[in-house]
Amino acid sequence: MKALEMPLWSPGMMAVLAAQFFSALADNAILIVAIAIVRSQDYANLVPLLQESFVLPFILLAPFVGQVADGYPKGRVMLAANLLKLAAALIMAAGANPLTAYGLIGIGATIYSPAKYGILAQMFGAAALVRANGMIEGSTIVAILLGVILGGWLADHSMAWAFAGVIAAYGLATLANLFIPRLQAERIATGLRPWLLTRQFLVSLSLMFRNRDSRFSLLGTSVFWGSGTTLRLLLFAWVPAALLITDNRTPANLMGAVSIGIVLGAAAAGWWVSLRNVNRALLGGLLLGPLILALTFVHGLALAAILMIAIGTCGGLFVVPLNALLQERGHASIGSGKALAVQNFAENLAMLLFVGAYGWAVSAGAPVTMIIVAFGLVLLIVIAALAVFRWERA
């Protein structure tokens, strides 16, 4: 299906941006609130499990959500997903187990993600797709910035106000979804037949990994999000150890600093990187490992914030072009929704492995400095190997 070549600043794009902004703001605020709940109950060891309860649906539901995103109008799929997130926030506010409620939010996010990115490939052609992704990533990262800062601040002051803010944000996201253009479904819905869809998903997974560009994108974005998710959790252990600060706001604010950097990196990617010279994105990826290792020498809040912005900038420069590359290749082959479902599966499997390794290291009593060193070295080696393989086959 040919893209509609909409203007970047069309009302439809503004509705997508608004829906994504408020949904991402709520997703990140409620994570900080959930972390604050388990820490206040002296179950800090459950923090990695919170993140795993969120990413597990991305893996288990991957065969189905691509079919849903491609088989129905994507704006309506996004609406249904946000309604599920809103319901989950309400039951967490009512006292439900944070792991269960945050897992339901993960299900909503699993459904939402391929529709959110897939609709861009329907709205814009290849020439504008990197810029459209940059706008979405910029909106997302600003939302993450505000979400983690507001979530940390409100969780330290009033849980009631924290939940009120989260529920209001999900409500605004749902409202914005109503203004997204009702575009035609990319492919005819064939029904949710589990075994058939699982086989189709495995075929899609195989096709995406056989293609040189989509394989590069899948591996690169998976490493990025696996490491980024681990860094978010790691800050809650590193800040008390290195900066001697024990509140919820400081690690949340440092997460916000990473978000500022990703906005800068996304802007740089939109200006400096296109699908024709996408290998330039590797520069940002190669710098991530050394910057993580530099955390071991930081003991001041100002320097920590500067380093977090640098990490985010390199991350944005790395991941935004790879997202656009995958969407363009997926839209032209198996459908953007299925391609994004494959991407979500790969990325969240990486998150599960990274966070699982981090949780194992914490349970084994490894010092936070040792964890950071291992984390930075693994990241450096993996992205360097990806770069060498990519350049050799260029």
XYZ file of C-alpha atoms in Angstrom:
394
model
C 0.000 0.000 0.000
C 1.417 3.355 -1.065
C 2.045 5.945 1.667
C -0.272 8.981 1.633
C 2.622 11.503 1.663
C 0.915 13.699 4.291
C 2.573 16.977 5.358
C 4.673 16.549 8.493
C 2.672 19.214 10.332
C -0.775 17.936 9.334
C -3.589 17.737 11.944
C -3.368 13.945 11.757
C 0.308 14.000 12.718
C -0.436 16.426 15.555
C -3.050 14.000 16.898
C -0.543 11.110 16.735
C 2.062 13.241 18.529
C -0.383 14.275 21.262
C -1.625 10.716 21.821
C 1.938 9.425 22.014
C 3.057 12.239 24.310
C 0.388 11.746 26.961
C 0.501 7.945 26.768
C 4.299 7.877 27.165
C 4.154 10.455 29.976
C 1.731 8.262 31.910
C 3.695 5.053 31.184
C 6.848 6.531 32.699
C 5.219 8.313 35.614
C 3.429 5.162 36.729
C 6.688 3.178 36.586
C 8.242 5.590 39.119
C 5.088 5.383 41.238
C 5.178 1.565 41.157
C 8.890 1.581 42.099
C 8.104 3.941 44.989
C 5.366 1.563 46.204
C 7.589 -1.530 46.303
C 10.500 0.414 47.850
C 8.219 1.811 50.555
C 7.194 -1.765 51.380
C 10.876 -2.801 51.703
C 10.729 -4.920 48.535
C 13.385 -3.080 46.532
C 14.503 -6.434 45.097
C 11.209 -6.499 43.166
C 12.159 -3.428 41.104
C 13.652 -5.537 38.245
C 10.510 -7.707 38.292
C 8.386 -4.616 37.690
C 10.194 -3.979 34.440
C 10.025 -7.637 33.474
C 6.258 -7.725 34.073
C 6.009 -4.879 31.557
C 8.213 -6.375 28.833
C 6.983 -9.994 29.056
C 3.743 -9.259 27.127
C 5.819 -7.843 24.261
C 7.411 -11.271 23.893
C 4.368 -13.467 24.480
C 1.962 -11.418 22.339
C 4.383 -10.611 19.519
C 2.782 -13.111 17.067
C -0.617 -11.426 17.444
C -0.194 -7.664 17.804
C 1.311 -7.179 14.348
C -1.742 -8.830 12.815
C -3.994 -6.594 14.908
C -2.074 -3.445 13.921
C -2.126 -4.290 10.208
C -5.638 -5.781 10.136
C -7.515 -2.833 11.658
C -7.281 0.991 11.435
C -4.217 1.811 13.494
C -5.742 4.856 15.199
C -8.498 2.658 16.656
C -5.981 0.067 17.789
C -4.104 2.828 19.629
C -7.384 3.955 21.228
C -8.168 0.468 22.553
C -4.636 0.093 23.923
C -4.821 3.392 25.794
C -8.164 2.421 27.317
C -6.536 -0.752 28.672
C -3.666 1.287 30.157
C -6.176 3.634 31.770
C -8.029 0.697 33.346
C -4.754 -0.730 34.692
C -3.805 2.610 36.262
C -7.193 2.750 37.959
C -6.819 -0.703 39.508
C -3.290 0.091 40.711
C -4.651 3.242 42.345
C -7.337 1.075 43.962
C -4.649 -1.064 45.622
C -3.953 -3.866 43.145
C -0.550 -5.542 43.159
C 1.837 -3.199 41.248
C 3.356 -6.146 39.352
C -0.053 -7.214 38.067
C -1.232 -3.709 37.194
C 2.015 -2.748 35.502
C 1.885 -6.011 33.554
C -1.549 -4.975 32.215
C -0.041 -1.654 31.176
C 2.603 -3.702 29.388
C -0.135 -5.533 27.475
C -1.604 -2.184 26.439
C 1.811 -0.945 25.365
C 2.378 -4.161 23.386
C -0.781 -3.553 21.389
C -0.080 0.180 21.046
C 3.502 0.099 19.791
C 3.231 -1.491 16.313
C 0.183 0.651 15.542
C 1.937 3.840 16.724
C 4.988 3.369 14.541
C 3.212 1.570 11.720
C 0.830 4.456 11.117
C 3.818 6.672 10.259
C 4.746 4.433 7.337
C 1.157 4.803 6.048
C 1.179 8.576 6.470
C 4.650 9.453 5.129
C 6.961 8.351 2.338
C 10.591 7.353 2.749
C 11.832 10.938 2.281
C 9.959 12.192 5.366
C 9.984 9.032 7.475
C 13.182 9.777 9.422
C 11.900 13.261 10.271
C 8.503 11.859 11.281
C 10.259 9.328 13.509
C 12.363 12.107 14.949
C 9.185 14.015 15.822
C 7.642 10.940 17.459
C 10.847 10.135 19.338
C 11.169 13.776 20.386
C 7.582 13.788 21.657
C 8.177 10.479 23.418
C 11.366 11.594 25.099
C 9.902 14.903 26.272
C 7.053 12.832 27.705
C 9.532 10.482 29.384
C 11.379 13.487 30.786
C 8.242 15.002 32.271
C 6.832 11.626 33.270
C 9.811 10.496 35.322
C 10.306 13.936 36.903
C 6.644 14.356 37.797
C 6.370 10.735 38.881
C 9.377 11.057 41.186
C 8.266 14.392 42.626
C 4.656 13.346 43.180
C 5.600 9.927 44.593
C 7.730 11.674 47.237
C 4.847 14.006 48.159
C 1.444 12.403 47.525
C 0.573 9.058 45.987
C -3.018 10.251 45.492
C -1.866 13.173 43.355
C 0.574 10.889 41.518
C -2.226 8.548 40.484
C -4.490 11.493 39.604
C -1.824 12.797 37.235
C -1.292 9.398 35.613
C -5.011 8.813 35.098
C -5.464 12.315 33.632
C -2.588 11.725 31.185
C -4.058 8.429 29.980
C -7.419 10.182 29.586
C -5.883 12.912 27.405
C -4.087 10.279 25.301
C -7.392 8.511 24.735
C -9.032 11.797 23.724
C -6.235 12.579 21.252
C -6.660 9.132 19.683
C -10.149 10.156 18.544
C -8.615 12.749 16.207
C -6.154 10.411 14.458
C -7.223 9.864 10.818
C -9.051 6.585 10.288
C -6.721 5.188 7.647
C -7.451 1.991 5.784
C -6.119 -1.216 7.327
C -2.870 -2.290 5.658
C -3.953 -5.902 5.265
C -7.191 -7.860 5.588
C -7.736 -9.156 9.133
C -7.766 -12.952 9.159
C -8.821 -13.454 12.767
C -6.788 -14.338 15.827
C -5.988 -17.995 15.218
C -3.096 -18.623 17.639
C -1.200 -21.421 15.866
C -1.571 -19.869 12.417
C -0.499 -16.427 13.666
C 2.439 -17.930 15.529
C 3.635 -19.624 12.337
C 3.131 -16.405 10.391
C 5.070 -14.479 13.014
C 7.958 -16.929 12.814
C 7.980 -16.497 9.034
C 8.021 -12.698 9.491
C 10.826 -13.017 12.027
C 12.833 -15.139 9.602
C 12.244 -12.726 6.707
C 13.287 -9.721 8.767
C 16.505 -11.392 9.901
C 17.369 -12.494 6.364
C 17.255 -8.914 5.115
C 20.563 -7.135 5.734
C 19.055 -3.751 6.652
C 16.220 -5.006 8.853
C 18.602 -7.389 10.677
C 20.957 -4.473 11.373
C 18.058 -2.387 12.681
C 16.629 -5.179 14.842
C 19.951 -5.982 16.497
C 20.878 -2.343 17.023
C 17.591 -1.205 18.520
C 17.394 -4.343 20.683
C 20.788 -3.663 22.233
C 19.877 -0.005 22.748
C 16.578 -0.643 24.528
C 17.938 -3.561 26.535
C 20.738 -1.368 27.852
C 18.496 1.673 28.290
C 15.968 -0.227 30.373
C 18.738 -1.623 32.565
C 20.218 1.853 33.035
C 16.866 3.162 34.283
C 16.790 0.539 37.031
C 20.505 0.790 37.715
C 20.180 4.484 38.582
C 18.016 3.619 41.600
C 20.956 1.600 42.989
C 23.795 3.807 41.704
C 22.510 7.150 43.024
C 22.472 6.116 46.726
C 25.877 4.416 46.368
C 27.718 7.076 44.345
C 25.884 10.309 45.207
C 24.622 9.346 48.697
C 21.069 10.487 47.850
C 18.181 8.186 48.788
C 15.002 9.868 47.442
C 12.985 8.904 44.353
C 13.383 12.258 42.624
C 17.126 12.206 41.955
C 17.285 8.963 39.910
C 14.068 10.024 38.168
C 15.599 13.406 37.314
C 18.722 11.712 35.953
C 16.464 9.543 33.800
C 14.993 12.837 32.616
C 18.474 14.059 31.726
C 18.913 10.999 29.505
C 15.614 11.935 27.866
C 16.865 15.456 27.143
C 19.879 13.925 25.461
C 17.738 11.617 23.336
C 15.743 14.629 22.104
C 19.029 16.252 21.058
C 20.222 13.035 19.434
C 16.909 12.582 17.586
C 17.185 16.143 16.244
C 20.769 15.514 15.138
C 19.723 12.283 13.440
C 16.967 14.060 11.508
C 19.520 16.560 10.223
C 22.623 14.389 9.719
C 21.389 10.844 9.008
C 19.117 9.575 6.244
C 18.227 6.094 5.056
C 20.956 6.440 2.399
C 23.730 6.999 4.950
C 22.216 5.171 7.928
C 25.619 3.736 8.958
C 26.434 7.154 10.424
C 24.139 6.198 13.328
C 26.781 3.719 14.494
C 28.893 6.614 15.790
C 26.352 7.233 18.539
C 26.106 3.551 19.399
C 29.877 3.089 19.700
C 30.096 5.899 22.269
C 27.461 4.435 24.597
C 29.707 1.812 26.251
C 32.544 4.240 27.143
C 30.040 6.756 28.537
C 28.471 4.068 30.753
C 31.944 3.106 31.999
C 32.582 6.765 32.889
C 29.850 6.508 35.551
C 32.341 4.711 37.795
C 34.328 7.972 38.138
C 31.345 10.244 38.887
C 30.432 11.292 42.431
C 28.734 14.666 41.864
C 25.170 15.352 40.765
C 26.046 18.025 38.167
C 28.599 15.815 36.421
C 26.182 12.888 36.561
C 23.504 14.979 34.806
C 25.949 16.044 32.073
C 26.977 12.431 31.519
C 23.339 11.321 31.322
C 22.626 13.961 28.672
C 25.643 12.724 26.685
C 24.432 9.113 26.955
C 20.983 10.141 25.764
C 22.346 12.160 22.838
C 24.377 9.230 21.566
C 21.429 6.923 22.067
C 19.053 9.158 20.100
C 21.533 9.500 17.245
C 21.822 5.702 17.173
C 18.253 4.486 17.533
C 16.099 6.964 15.566
C 17.574 6.187 12.110
C 17.447 2.451 12.840
C 13.746 2.724 13.688
C 13.063 4.538 10.419
C 15.067 1.963 8.455
C 13.060 -0.910 9.928
C 9.720 0.787 9.269
C 10.583 1.513 5.642
C 11.813 -2.038 4.992
C 8.917 -3.587 6.899
C 6.263 -1.468 5.183
C 7.652 -2.518 1.804
C 7.747 -6.237 2.649
C 5.640 -7.818 5.397
C 3.660 -4.772 6.592
C 4.795 -2.166 9.083
C 2.650 -3.536 11.908
C 4.127 -7.024 11.603
C 7.611 -5.538 11.269
C 7.136 -3.514 14.441
C 5.788 -6.576 16.253
C 8.982 -8.419 15.286
C 10.992 -5.416 16.480
C 9.115 -5.325 19.781
C 9.721 -9.040 20.258
C 13.466 -8.667 19.644
C 13.809 -5.511 21.735
C 11.841 -6.822 24.674
C 13.616 -10.144 24.608
C 16.828 -8.123 24.910
C 15.282 -6.114 27.764
C 14.271 -9.313 29.526
C 17.798 -10.700 29.204
C 19.530 -7.461 30.234
C 17.207 -6.815 33.178
C 17.337 -10.482 34.169
C 21.136 -10.361 34.221
C 20.985 -7.175 36.279
C 18.521 -8.745 38.731
C 20.742 -11.811 39.043
C 23.789 -9.614 39.751
C 21.881 -7.687 42.423
C 20.596 -10.876 44.081
C 24.155 -12.252 44.059
C 25.333 -9.183 45.984
C 27.565 -7.737 43.235
C 28.684 -4.143 43.977
C 27.012 -1.530 41.815
C 30.393 -0.391 40.438
C 31.172 -3.907 39.237
C 27.754 -4.110 37.580
C 28.362 -0.805 35.759
C 31.764 -1.946 34.482
C 30.351 -5.236 33.190
C 27.364 -3.435 31.672
C 29.530 -0.877 29.852
C 31.953 -3.491 28.523
C 29.188 -5.740 27.209
C 27.538 -2.787 25.486
C 30.829 -1.668 23.906
C 31.716 -5.152 22.641
C 28.270 -5.902 21.223
C 27.888 -2.623 19.303
C 31.500 -2.784 18.079
C 30.822 -6.282 16.709
C 27.631 -5.031 15.050
C 29.570 -2.128 13.453
C 32.369 -4.362 12.160
C 29.891 -6.808 10.639
C 27.903 -3.982 9.039
C 30.946 -2.244 7.546
C 32.444 -5.495 6.249
C 29.245 -6.234 4.329
C 28.865 -2.656 3.028
